[in-house]
Short mmCIF file of C-alpha atoms and ligand atoms in Angstrom, two decimals:
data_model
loop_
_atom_site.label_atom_id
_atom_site.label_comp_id
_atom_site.label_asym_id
_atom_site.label_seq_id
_atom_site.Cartn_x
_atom_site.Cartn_y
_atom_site.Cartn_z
CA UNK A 933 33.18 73.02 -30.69
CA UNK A 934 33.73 76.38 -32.27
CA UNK A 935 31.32 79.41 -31.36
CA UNK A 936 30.91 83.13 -32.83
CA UNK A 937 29.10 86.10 -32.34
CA UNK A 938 27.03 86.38 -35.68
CA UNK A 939 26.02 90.24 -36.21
CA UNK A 940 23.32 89.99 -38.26
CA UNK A 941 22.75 94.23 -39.60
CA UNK A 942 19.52 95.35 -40.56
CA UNK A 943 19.15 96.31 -44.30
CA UNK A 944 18.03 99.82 -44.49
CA UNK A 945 14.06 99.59 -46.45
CA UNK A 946 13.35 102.16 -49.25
CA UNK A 947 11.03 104.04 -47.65
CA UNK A 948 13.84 105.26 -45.32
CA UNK A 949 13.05 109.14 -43.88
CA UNK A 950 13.24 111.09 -41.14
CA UNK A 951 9.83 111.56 -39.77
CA UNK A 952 10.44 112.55 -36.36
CA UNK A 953 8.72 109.84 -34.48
CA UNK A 954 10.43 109.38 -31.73
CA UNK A 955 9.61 111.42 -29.12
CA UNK A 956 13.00 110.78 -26.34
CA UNK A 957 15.11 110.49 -29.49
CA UNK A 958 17.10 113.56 -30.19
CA UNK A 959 18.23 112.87 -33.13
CA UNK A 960 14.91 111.69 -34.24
CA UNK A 961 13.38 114.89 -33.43
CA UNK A 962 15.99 117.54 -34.88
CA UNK A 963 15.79 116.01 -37.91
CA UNK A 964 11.97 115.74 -38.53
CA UNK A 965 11.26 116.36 -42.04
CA UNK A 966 14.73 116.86 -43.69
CA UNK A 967 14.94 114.89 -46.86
CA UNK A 968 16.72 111.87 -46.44
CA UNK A 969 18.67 109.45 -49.01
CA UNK A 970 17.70 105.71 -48.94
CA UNK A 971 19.86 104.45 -51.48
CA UNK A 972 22.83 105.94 -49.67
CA UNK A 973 21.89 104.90 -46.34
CA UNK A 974 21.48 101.29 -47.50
CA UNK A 975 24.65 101.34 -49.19
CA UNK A 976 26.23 102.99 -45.58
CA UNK A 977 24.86 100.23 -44.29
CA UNK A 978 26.29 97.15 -46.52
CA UNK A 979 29.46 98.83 -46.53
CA UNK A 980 29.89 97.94 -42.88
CA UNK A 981 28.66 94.61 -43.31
CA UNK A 982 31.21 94.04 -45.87
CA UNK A 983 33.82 95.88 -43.63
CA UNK A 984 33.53 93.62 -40.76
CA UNK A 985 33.07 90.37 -43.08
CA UNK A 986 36.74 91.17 -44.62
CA UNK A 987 38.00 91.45 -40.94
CA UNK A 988 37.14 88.11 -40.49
CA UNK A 989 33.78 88.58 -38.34
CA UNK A 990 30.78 86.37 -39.18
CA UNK A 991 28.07 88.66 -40.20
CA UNK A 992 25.10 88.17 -41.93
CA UNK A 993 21.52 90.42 -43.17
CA UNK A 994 17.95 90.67 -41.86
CA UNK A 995 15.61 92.36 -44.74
CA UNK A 996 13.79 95.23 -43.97
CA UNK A 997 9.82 95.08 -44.23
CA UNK A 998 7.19 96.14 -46.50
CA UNK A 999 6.50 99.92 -46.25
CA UNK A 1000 4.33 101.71 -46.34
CA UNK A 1001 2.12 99.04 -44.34
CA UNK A 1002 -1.13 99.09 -46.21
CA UNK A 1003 -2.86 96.60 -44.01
CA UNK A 1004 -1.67 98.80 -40.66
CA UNK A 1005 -3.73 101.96 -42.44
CA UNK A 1006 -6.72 99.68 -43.39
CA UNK A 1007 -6.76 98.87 -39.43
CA UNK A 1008 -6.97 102.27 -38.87
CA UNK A 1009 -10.29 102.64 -41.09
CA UNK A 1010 -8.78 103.99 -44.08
CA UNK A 1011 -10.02 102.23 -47.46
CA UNK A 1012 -10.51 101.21 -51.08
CA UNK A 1013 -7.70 100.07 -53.17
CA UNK A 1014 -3.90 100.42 -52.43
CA UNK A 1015 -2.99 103.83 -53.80
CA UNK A 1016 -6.29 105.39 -52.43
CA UNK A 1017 -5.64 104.10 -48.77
CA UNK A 1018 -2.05 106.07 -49.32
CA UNK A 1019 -3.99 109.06 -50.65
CA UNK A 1020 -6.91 109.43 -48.03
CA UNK A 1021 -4.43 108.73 -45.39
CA UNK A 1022 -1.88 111.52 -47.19
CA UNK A 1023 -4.90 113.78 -47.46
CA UNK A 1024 -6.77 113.31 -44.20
CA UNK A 1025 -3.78 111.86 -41.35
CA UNK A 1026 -0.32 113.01 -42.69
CA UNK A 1027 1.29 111.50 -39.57
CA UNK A 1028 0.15 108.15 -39.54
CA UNK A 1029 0.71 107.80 -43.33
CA UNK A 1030 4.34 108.34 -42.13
CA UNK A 1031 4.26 106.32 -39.26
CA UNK A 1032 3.47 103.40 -41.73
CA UNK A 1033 6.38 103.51 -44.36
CA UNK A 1034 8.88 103.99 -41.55
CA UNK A 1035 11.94 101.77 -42.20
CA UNK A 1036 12.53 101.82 -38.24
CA UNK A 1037 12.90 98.24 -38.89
CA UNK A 1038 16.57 98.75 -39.78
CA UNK A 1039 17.67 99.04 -36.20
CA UNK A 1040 17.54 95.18 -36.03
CA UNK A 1041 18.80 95.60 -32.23
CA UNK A 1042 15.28 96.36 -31.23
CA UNK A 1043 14.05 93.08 -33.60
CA UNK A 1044 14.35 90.32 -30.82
CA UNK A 1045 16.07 89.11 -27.78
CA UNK A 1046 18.10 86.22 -28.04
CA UNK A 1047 19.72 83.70 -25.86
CA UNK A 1048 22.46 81.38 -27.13
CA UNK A 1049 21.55 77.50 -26.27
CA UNK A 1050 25.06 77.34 -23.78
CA UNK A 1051 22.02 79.53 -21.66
CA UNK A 1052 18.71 78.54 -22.27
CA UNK A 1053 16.87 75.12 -20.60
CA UNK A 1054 16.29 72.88 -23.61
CA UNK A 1055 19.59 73.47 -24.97
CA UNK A 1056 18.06 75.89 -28.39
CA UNK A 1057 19.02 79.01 -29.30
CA UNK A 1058 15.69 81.45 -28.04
CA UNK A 1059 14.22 84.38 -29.83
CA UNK A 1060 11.43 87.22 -28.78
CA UNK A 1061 10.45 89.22 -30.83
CA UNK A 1062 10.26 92.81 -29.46
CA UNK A 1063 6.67 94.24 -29.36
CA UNK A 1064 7.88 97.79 -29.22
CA UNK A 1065 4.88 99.18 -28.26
CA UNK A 1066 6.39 102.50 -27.11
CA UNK A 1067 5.87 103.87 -30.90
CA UNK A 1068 3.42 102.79 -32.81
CA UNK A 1069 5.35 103.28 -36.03
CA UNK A 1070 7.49 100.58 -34.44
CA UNK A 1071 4.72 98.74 -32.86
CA UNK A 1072 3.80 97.50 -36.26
CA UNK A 1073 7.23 95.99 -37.03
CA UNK A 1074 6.58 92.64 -34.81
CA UNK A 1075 4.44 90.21 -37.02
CA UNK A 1076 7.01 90.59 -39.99
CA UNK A 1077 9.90 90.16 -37.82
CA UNK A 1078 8.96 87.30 -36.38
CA UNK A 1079 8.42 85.86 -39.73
CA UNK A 1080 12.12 86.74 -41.29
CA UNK A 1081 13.63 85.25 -37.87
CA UNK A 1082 11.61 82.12 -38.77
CA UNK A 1083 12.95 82.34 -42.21
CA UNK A 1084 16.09 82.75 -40.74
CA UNK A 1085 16.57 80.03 -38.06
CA UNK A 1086 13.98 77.50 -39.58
CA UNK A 1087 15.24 74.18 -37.77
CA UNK A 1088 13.04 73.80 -34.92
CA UNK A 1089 15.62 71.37 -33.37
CA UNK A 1090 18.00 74.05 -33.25
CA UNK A 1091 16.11 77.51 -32.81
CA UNK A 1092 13.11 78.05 -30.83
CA UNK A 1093 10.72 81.16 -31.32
CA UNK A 1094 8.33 83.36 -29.26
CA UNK A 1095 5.90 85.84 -30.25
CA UNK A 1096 5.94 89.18 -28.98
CA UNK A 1097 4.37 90.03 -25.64
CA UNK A 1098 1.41 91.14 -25.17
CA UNK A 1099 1.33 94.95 -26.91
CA UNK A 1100 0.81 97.22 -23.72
CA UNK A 1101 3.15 99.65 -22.07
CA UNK A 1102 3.40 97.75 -18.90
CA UNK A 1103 5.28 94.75 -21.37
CA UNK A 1104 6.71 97.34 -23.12
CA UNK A 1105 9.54 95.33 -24.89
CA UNK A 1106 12.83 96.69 -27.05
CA UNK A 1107 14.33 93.87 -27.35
CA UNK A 1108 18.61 93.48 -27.25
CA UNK A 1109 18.57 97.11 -27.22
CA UNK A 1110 18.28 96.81 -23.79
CA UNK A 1111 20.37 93.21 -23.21
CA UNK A 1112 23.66 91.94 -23.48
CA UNK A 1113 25.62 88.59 -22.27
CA UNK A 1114 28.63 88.27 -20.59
CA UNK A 1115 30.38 84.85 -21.14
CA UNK A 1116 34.18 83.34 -21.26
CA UNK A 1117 33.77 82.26 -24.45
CA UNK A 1118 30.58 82.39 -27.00
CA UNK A 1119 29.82 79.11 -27.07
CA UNK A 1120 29.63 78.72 -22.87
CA UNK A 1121 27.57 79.44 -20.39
CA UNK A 1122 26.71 83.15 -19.80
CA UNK A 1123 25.53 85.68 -17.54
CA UNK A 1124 22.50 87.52 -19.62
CA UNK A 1125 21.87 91.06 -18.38
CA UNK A 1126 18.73 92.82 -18.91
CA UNK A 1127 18.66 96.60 -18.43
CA UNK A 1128 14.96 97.93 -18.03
CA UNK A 1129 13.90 101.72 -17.59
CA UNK A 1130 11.42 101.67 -15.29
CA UNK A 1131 8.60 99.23 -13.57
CA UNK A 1132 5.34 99.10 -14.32
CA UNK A 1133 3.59 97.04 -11.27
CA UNK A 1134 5.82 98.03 -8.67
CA UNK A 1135 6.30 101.49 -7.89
CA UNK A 1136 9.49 101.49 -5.41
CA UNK A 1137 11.47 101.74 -8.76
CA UNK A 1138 11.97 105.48 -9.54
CA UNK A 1139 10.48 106.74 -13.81
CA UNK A 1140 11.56 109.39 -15.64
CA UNK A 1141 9.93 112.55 -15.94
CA UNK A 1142 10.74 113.79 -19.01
CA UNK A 1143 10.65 110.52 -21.67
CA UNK A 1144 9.38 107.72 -22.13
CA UNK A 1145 11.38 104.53 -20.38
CA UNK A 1146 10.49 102.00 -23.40
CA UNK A 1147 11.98 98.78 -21.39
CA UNK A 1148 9.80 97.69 -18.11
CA UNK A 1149 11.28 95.48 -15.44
CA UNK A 1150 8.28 92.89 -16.43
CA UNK A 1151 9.20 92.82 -19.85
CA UNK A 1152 12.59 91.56 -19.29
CA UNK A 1153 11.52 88.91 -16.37
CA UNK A 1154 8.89 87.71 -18.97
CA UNK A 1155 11.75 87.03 -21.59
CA UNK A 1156 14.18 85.34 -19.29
CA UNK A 1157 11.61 83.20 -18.20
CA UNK A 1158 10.41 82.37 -21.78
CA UNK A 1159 14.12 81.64 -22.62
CA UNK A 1160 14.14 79.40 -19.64
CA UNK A 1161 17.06 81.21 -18.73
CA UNK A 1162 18.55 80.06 -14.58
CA UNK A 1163 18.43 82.48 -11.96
CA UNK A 1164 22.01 82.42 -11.33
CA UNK A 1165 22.61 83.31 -14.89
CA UNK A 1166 20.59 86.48 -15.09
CA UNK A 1167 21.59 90.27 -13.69
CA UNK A 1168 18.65 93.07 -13.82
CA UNK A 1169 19.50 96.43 -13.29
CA UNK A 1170 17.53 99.94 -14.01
CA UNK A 1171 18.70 102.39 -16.50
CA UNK A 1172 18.95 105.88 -14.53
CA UNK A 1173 16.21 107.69 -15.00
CA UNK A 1174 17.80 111.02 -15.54
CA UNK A 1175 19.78 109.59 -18.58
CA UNK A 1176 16.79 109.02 -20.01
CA UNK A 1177 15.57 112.04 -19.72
CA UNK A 1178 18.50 113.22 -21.57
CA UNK A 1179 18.34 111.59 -24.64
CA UNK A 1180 19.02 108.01 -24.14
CA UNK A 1181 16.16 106.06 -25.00
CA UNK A 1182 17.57 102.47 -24.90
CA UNK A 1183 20.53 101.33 -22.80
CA UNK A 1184 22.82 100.69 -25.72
CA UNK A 1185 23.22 104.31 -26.34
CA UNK A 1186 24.98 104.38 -22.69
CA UNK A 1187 26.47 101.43 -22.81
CA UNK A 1188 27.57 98.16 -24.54
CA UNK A 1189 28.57 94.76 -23.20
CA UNK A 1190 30.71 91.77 -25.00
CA UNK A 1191 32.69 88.87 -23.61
CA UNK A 1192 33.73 89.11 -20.59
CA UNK A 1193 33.92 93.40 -20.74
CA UNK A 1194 31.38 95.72 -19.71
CA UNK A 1195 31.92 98.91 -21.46
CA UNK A 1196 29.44 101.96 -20.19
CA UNK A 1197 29.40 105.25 -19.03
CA UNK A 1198 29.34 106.30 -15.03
CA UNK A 1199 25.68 107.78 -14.91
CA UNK A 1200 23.81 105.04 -17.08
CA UNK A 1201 22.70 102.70 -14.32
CA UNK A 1202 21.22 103.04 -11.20
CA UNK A 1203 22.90 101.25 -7.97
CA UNK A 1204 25.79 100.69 -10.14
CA UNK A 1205 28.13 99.03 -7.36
CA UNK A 1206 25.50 96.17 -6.39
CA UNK A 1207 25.26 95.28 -10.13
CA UNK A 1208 28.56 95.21 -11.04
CA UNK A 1209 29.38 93.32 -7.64
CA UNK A 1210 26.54 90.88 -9.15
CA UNK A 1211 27.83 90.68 -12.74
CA UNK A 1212 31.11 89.63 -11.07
CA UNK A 1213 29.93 87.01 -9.05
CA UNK A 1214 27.87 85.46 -11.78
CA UNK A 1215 30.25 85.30 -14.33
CA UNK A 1216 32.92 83.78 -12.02
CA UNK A 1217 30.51 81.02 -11.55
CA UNK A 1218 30.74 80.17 -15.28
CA UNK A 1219 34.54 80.60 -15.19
CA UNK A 1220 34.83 84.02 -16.41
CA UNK A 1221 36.77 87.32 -14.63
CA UNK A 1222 33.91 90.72 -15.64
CA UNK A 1223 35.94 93.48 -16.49
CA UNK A 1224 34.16 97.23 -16.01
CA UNK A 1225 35.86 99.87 -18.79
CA UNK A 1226 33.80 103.01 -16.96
CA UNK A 1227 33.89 106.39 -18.76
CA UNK A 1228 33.59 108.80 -16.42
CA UNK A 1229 31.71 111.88 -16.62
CA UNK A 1230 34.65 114.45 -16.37
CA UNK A 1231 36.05 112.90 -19.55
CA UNK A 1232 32.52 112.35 -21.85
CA UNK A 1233 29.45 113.82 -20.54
CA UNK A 1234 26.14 112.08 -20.83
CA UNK A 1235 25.18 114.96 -23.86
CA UNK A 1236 28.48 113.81 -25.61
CA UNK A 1237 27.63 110.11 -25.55
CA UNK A 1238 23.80 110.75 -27.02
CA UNK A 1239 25.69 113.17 -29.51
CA UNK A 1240 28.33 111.22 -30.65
CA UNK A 1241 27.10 107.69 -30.00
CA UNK A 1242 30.35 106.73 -28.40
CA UNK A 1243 28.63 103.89 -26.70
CA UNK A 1244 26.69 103.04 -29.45
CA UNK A 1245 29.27 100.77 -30.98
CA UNK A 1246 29.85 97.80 -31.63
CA UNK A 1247 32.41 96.02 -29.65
CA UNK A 1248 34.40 92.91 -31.21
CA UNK A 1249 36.57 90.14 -29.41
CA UNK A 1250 39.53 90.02 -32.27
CA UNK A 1251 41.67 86.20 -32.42
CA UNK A 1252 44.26 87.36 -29.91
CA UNK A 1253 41.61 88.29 -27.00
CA UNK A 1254 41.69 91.86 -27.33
CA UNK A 1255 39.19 93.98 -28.30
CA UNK A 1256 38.20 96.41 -31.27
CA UNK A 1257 35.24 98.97 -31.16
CA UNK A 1258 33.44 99.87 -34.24
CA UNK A 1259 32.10 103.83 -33.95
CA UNK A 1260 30.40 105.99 -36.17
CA UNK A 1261 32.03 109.07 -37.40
CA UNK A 1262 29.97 111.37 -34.86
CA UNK A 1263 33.03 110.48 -32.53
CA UNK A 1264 35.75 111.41 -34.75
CA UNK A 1265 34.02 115.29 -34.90
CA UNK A 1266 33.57 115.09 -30.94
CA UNK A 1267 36.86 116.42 -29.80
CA UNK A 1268 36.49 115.37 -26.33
CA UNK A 1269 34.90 111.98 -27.12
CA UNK A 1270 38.12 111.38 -29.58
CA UNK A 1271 40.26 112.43 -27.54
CA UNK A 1272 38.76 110.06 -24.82
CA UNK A 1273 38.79 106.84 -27.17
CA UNK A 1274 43.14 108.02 -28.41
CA UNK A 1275 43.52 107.64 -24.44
CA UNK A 1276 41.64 104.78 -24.37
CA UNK A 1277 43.15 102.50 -26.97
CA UNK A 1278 46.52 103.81 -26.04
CA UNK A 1279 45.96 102.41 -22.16
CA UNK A 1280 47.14 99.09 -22.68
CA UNK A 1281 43.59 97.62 -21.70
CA UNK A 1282 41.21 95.29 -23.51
CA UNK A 1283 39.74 97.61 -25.68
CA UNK A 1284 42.86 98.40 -28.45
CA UNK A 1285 41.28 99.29 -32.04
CA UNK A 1286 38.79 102.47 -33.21
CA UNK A 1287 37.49 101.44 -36.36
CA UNK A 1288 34.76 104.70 -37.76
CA UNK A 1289 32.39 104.55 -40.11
CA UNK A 1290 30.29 107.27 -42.09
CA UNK A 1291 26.03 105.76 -40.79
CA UNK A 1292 25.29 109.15 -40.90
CA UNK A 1293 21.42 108.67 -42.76
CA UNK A 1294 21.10 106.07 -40.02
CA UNK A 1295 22.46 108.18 -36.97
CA UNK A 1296 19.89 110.93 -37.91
CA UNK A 1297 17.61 108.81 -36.89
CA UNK A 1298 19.32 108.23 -33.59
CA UNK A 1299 20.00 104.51 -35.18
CA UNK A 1300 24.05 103.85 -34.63
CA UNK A 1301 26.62 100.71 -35.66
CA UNK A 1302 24.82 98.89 -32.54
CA UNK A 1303 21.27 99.83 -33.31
CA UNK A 1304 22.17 98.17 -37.27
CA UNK A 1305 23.01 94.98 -35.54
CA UNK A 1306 21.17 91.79 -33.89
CA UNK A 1307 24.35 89.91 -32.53
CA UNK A 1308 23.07 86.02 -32.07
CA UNK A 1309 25.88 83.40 -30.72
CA UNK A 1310 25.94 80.31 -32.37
CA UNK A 1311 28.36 77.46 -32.24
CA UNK A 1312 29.47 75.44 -35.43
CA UNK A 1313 26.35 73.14 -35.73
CA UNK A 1314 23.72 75.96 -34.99
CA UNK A 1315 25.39 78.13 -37.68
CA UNK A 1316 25.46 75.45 -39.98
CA UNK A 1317 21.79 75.10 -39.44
CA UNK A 1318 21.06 78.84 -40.49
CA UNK A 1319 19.24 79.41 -43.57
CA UNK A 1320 22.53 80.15 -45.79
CA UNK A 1321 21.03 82.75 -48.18
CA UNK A 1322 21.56 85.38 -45.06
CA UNK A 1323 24.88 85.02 -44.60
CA UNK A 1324 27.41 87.62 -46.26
CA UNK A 1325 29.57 86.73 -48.75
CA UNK A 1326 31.43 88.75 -51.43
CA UNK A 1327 28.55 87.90 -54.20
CA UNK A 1328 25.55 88.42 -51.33
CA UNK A 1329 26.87 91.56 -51.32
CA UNK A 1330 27.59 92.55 -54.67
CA UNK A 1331 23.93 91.22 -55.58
CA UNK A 1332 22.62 93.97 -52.76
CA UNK A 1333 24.44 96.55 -53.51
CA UNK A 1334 23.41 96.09 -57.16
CA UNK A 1335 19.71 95.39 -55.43
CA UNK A 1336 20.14 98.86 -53.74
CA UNK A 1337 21.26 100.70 -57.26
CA UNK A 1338 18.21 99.20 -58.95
CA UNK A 1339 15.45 99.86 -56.56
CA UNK A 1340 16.43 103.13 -54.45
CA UNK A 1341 15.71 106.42 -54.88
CA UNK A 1342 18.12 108.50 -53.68
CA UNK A 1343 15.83 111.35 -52.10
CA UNK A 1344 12.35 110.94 -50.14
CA UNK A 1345 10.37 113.83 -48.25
CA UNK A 1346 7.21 113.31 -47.16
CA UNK A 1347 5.91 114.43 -50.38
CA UNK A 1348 7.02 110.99 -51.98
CA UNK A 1349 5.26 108.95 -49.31
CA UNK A 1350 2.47 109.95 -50.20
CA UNK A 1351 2.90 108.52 -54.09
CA UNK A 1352 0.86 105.49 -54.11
CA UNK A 1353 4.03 104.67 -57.07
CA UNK A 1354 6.55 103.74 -53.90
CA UNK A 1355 4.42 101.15 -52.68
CA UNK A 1356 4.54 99.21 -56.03
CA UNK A 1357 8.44 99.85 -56.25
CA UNK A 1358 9.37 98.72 -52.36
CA UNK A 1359 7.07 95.66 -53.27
CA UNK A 1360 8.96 94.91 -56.60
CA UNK A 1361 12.20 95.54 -54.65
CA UNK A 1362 11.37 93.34 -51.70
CA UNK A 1363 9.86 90.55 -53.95
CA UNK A 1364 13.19 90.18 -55.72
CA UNK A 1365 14.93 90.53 -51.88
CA UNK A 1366 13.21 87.34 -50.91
CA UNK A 1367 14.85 85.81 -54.04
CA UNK A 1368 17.95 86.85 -53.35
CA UNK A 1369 17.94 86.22 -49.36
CA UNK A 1370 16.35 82.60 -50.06
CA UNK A 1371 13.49 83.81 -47.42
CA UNK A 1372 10.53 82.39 -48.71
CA UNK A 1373 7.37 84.37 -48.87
CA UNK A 1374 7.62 86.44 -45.97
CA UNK A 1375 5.79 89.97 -46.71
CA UNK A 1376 2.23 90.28 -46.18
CA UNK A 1377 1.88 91.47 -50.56
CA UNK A 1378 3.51 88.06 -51.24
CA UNK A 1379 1.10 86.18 -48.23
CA UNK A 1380 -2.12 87.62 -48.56
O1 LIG B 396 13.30 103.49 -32.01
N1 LIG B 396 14.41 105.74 -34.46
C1 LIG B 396 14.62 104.52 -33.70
C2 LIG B 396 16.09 104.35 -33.38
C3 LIG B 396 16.38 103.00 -32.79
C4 LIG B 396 17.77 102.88 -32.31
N2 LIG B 396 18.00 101.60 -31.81
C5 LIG B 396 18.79 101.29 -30.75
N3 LIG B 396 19.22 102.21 -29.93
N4 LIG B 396 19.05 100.05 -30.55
C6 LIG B 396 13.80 104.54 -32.41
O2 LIG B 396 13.68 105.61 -31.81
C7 LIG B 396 13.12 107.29 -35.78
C8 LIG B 396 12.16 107.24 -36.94
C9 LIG B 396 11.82 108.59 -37.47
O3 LIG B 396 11.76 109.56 -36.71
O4 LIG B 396 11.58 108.69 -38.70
C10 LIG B 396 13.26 105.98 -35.06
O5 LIG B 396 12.34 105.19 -35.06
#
């Protein structure tokens, strides 16, 4: 039976800004409170949705979610109708009012985990959704998630879902920002690999000192065991610590993983020899030969990569087994990490094609072509079994990109969140979404 890797990309919300919320995220921090342009980054976004549908790749959309969150606020005490919870929240806690109509939710890599059925025990595809409970702006993303993935994979015989776990640091969760699967072939058998930054019950594993690490060791163990994933098809290994403190907050800015090639640069891991001897071994036992593509420091340093997002891509098995990488134009203006990827395609190894794109509203949030992207393998039946309204076509994505034209504003400070006037436009933007996507009631405005 035929299998793909589906990338389904995050639409980018109306609400999206740069509020400087992520502490660990450089580009998150140096770009606190610049305005930002929603309507363009959405259309950034579609554009490489469309991009990699026309090269043949099956893609598909996850919406965003319904900003600012009114019900988050009214958890935090604030009251009385709608627009005055915005304005005593505007007037009294600035921050949290922007915490609340983040549209963090874009970086769909950070939605879930997933393991294809070829992996799991009863044969489904599994889902977790990611409690990210290192930010609270993103902390709040969970409940909605969980209901557009349900919306999404509906057919219990094929997809199975879990709720988050529980929302404390020592589960703290990011979801396939910190995973990726090695298989021979999408629709096999894998080796699942789950990169965590630090341990939070046993202390032999060394922290950062700087950051936060968002991904603990018991997080990931509690998510291969939901999945019901085998021992023998499961690799742990810890992010190094020092990269963290540098800048790279998840693993997939240091690294990124796809068929049967590992792709990733010399200082992300830690014991980097035992794991790849490990990743080798496993995969062999499900037929496949791991290939390492290391970038070594002399060529891009670890300040290039969180830069330029080199490893931030997204990287594509093409029909004829080689492979294409999909950067964003921060490479192109690194000289050295250009230079790198010229040497790189022109090697004769797996990895053959640069394709750039312009995510720059995105990437100034420290959110790159990987972060856009929840990649879910499926084979023929499973896809057949998704809820079609979510997969892009030419008219899906005409009808967004007139969506976006109609309901974005095309400049937002924090002076606009604060306009009780957004709320009702994201909610007459998102209620027409749900049309569109064939989603159902999913928002808490259209539950409640
Ligand atoms: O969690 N940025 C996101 C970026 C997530 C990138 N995802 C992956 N690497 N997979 C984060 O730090 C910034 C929001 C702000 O500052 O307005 C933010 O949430």
């Amino acid at each position: 039976m035929k299998s793909y890797e589906v990338n389904f990309d995050g639409l980018v919300g109306p609400t999206h800004n740069y509020g400087g919320l992520s502490y660990g995220n450089v580009a998150s921090q140096s770009n606190s409170q610049q305005s930002s342009n929603p309507k363009e980054a959405a259309l950034q976004g579609l554009a490489k949705m469309k991009a990699l549908m026309d090269m043949g790749f099956q893609q598909g959309v996850l919406a965003p979610q319904e900003r600012p969150d009114i019900a988050a606020l009214r958890r935090l005490g604030f009251a009385g109708s709608d627009a005055e919870v915005i304005q005593q929240a505007a007037k009294e806690a600035m921050p949290l009012l922007v915490a609340s109509c983040s549209a963090s939710s874009m970086w769909v890599a950070n939605a879930a985990t997933v393991s294809p059925s070829a992996d799991t025990a009863d044969g489904r595809v599994h889902f977790t959704a990611a409690n990210l409970n290192c930010k609270y702006h993103r902390s709040i993303e969970h409940p909605t998630t969980s209901r557009v993935l349900a919306a999404m994979f509906a057919d219990s015989k094929h997809f199975a879902h879990h709720s988050a776990l529980p929302a404390v640091a020592q589960f703290g969760d990011e979801g396939a920002a910190n995973h990726t699967r090695f298989c021979r072939a999408y629709g096999e058998a894998g080796v699942e690999f789950f990169v965590f930054g630090r341990s939070a019950f046993d202390t032999r594993y060394p922290a950062p000192q700087r950051y936060p690490a968002r991904q603990t060791l018991e997080a990931s163990r509690a998510v291969a065991r939901l999945h019901g994933l085998k021992e023998e098809g499961v690799v742990y290994a810890q992010q190094n610590p020092s990269v963290i403190d540098q800048g790279v907050f998840h693993n997939d800015v240091i690294a990124v993983g796809n068929g049967e090639v590992l792709f990733y640069h010399e200082d992300a891991f830690l014991e980097t020899d035992k794991m790849l001897a490990e990743l080798t071994s496993k995969l062999a036992k499900v037929g496949g030969k791991f290939q390492a593509v290391c970038v070594p420091r002399s060529a891009v340093t670890v300040d290039d990569a969180v830069r330029s997002y080199l490893f931030n891509s997204q990287l594509l098995s093409r029909a004829d087994g080689s492979m294409l990488l999909i950067v964003p134009e921060e490479c192109r203006s690194n000289e050295r990490v250009w230079q790198y990827l010229q040497s790189l395609t022109g090697s004769g190894g797996v990895i053959r094609e640069v394709k750039v794109f312009d995510l720059k509203q995105s990437m100034q949030n420290g959110g790159g072509p990987a972060c856009l992207r929840l990649r879910v393998a499926l084979n023929e039946t499973e896809l057949a079994a998704v809820n079609p309204g979510v997969i892009m076509t030419a008219p899906l994505y005409e009808s967004l990109t007139q969506w976006v034209e109609r309901h974005y504003r095309d400049r937002m400070t924090e002076n606009d969140l604060a306009d009780p006037q957004l709320l009702l436009e994201c909610r007459a933007a998102l209620d027409e979404l749900t049309q569109i996507l064939k989603l159902g009631a999913v928002y808490p405005f259209q539950i409640n």
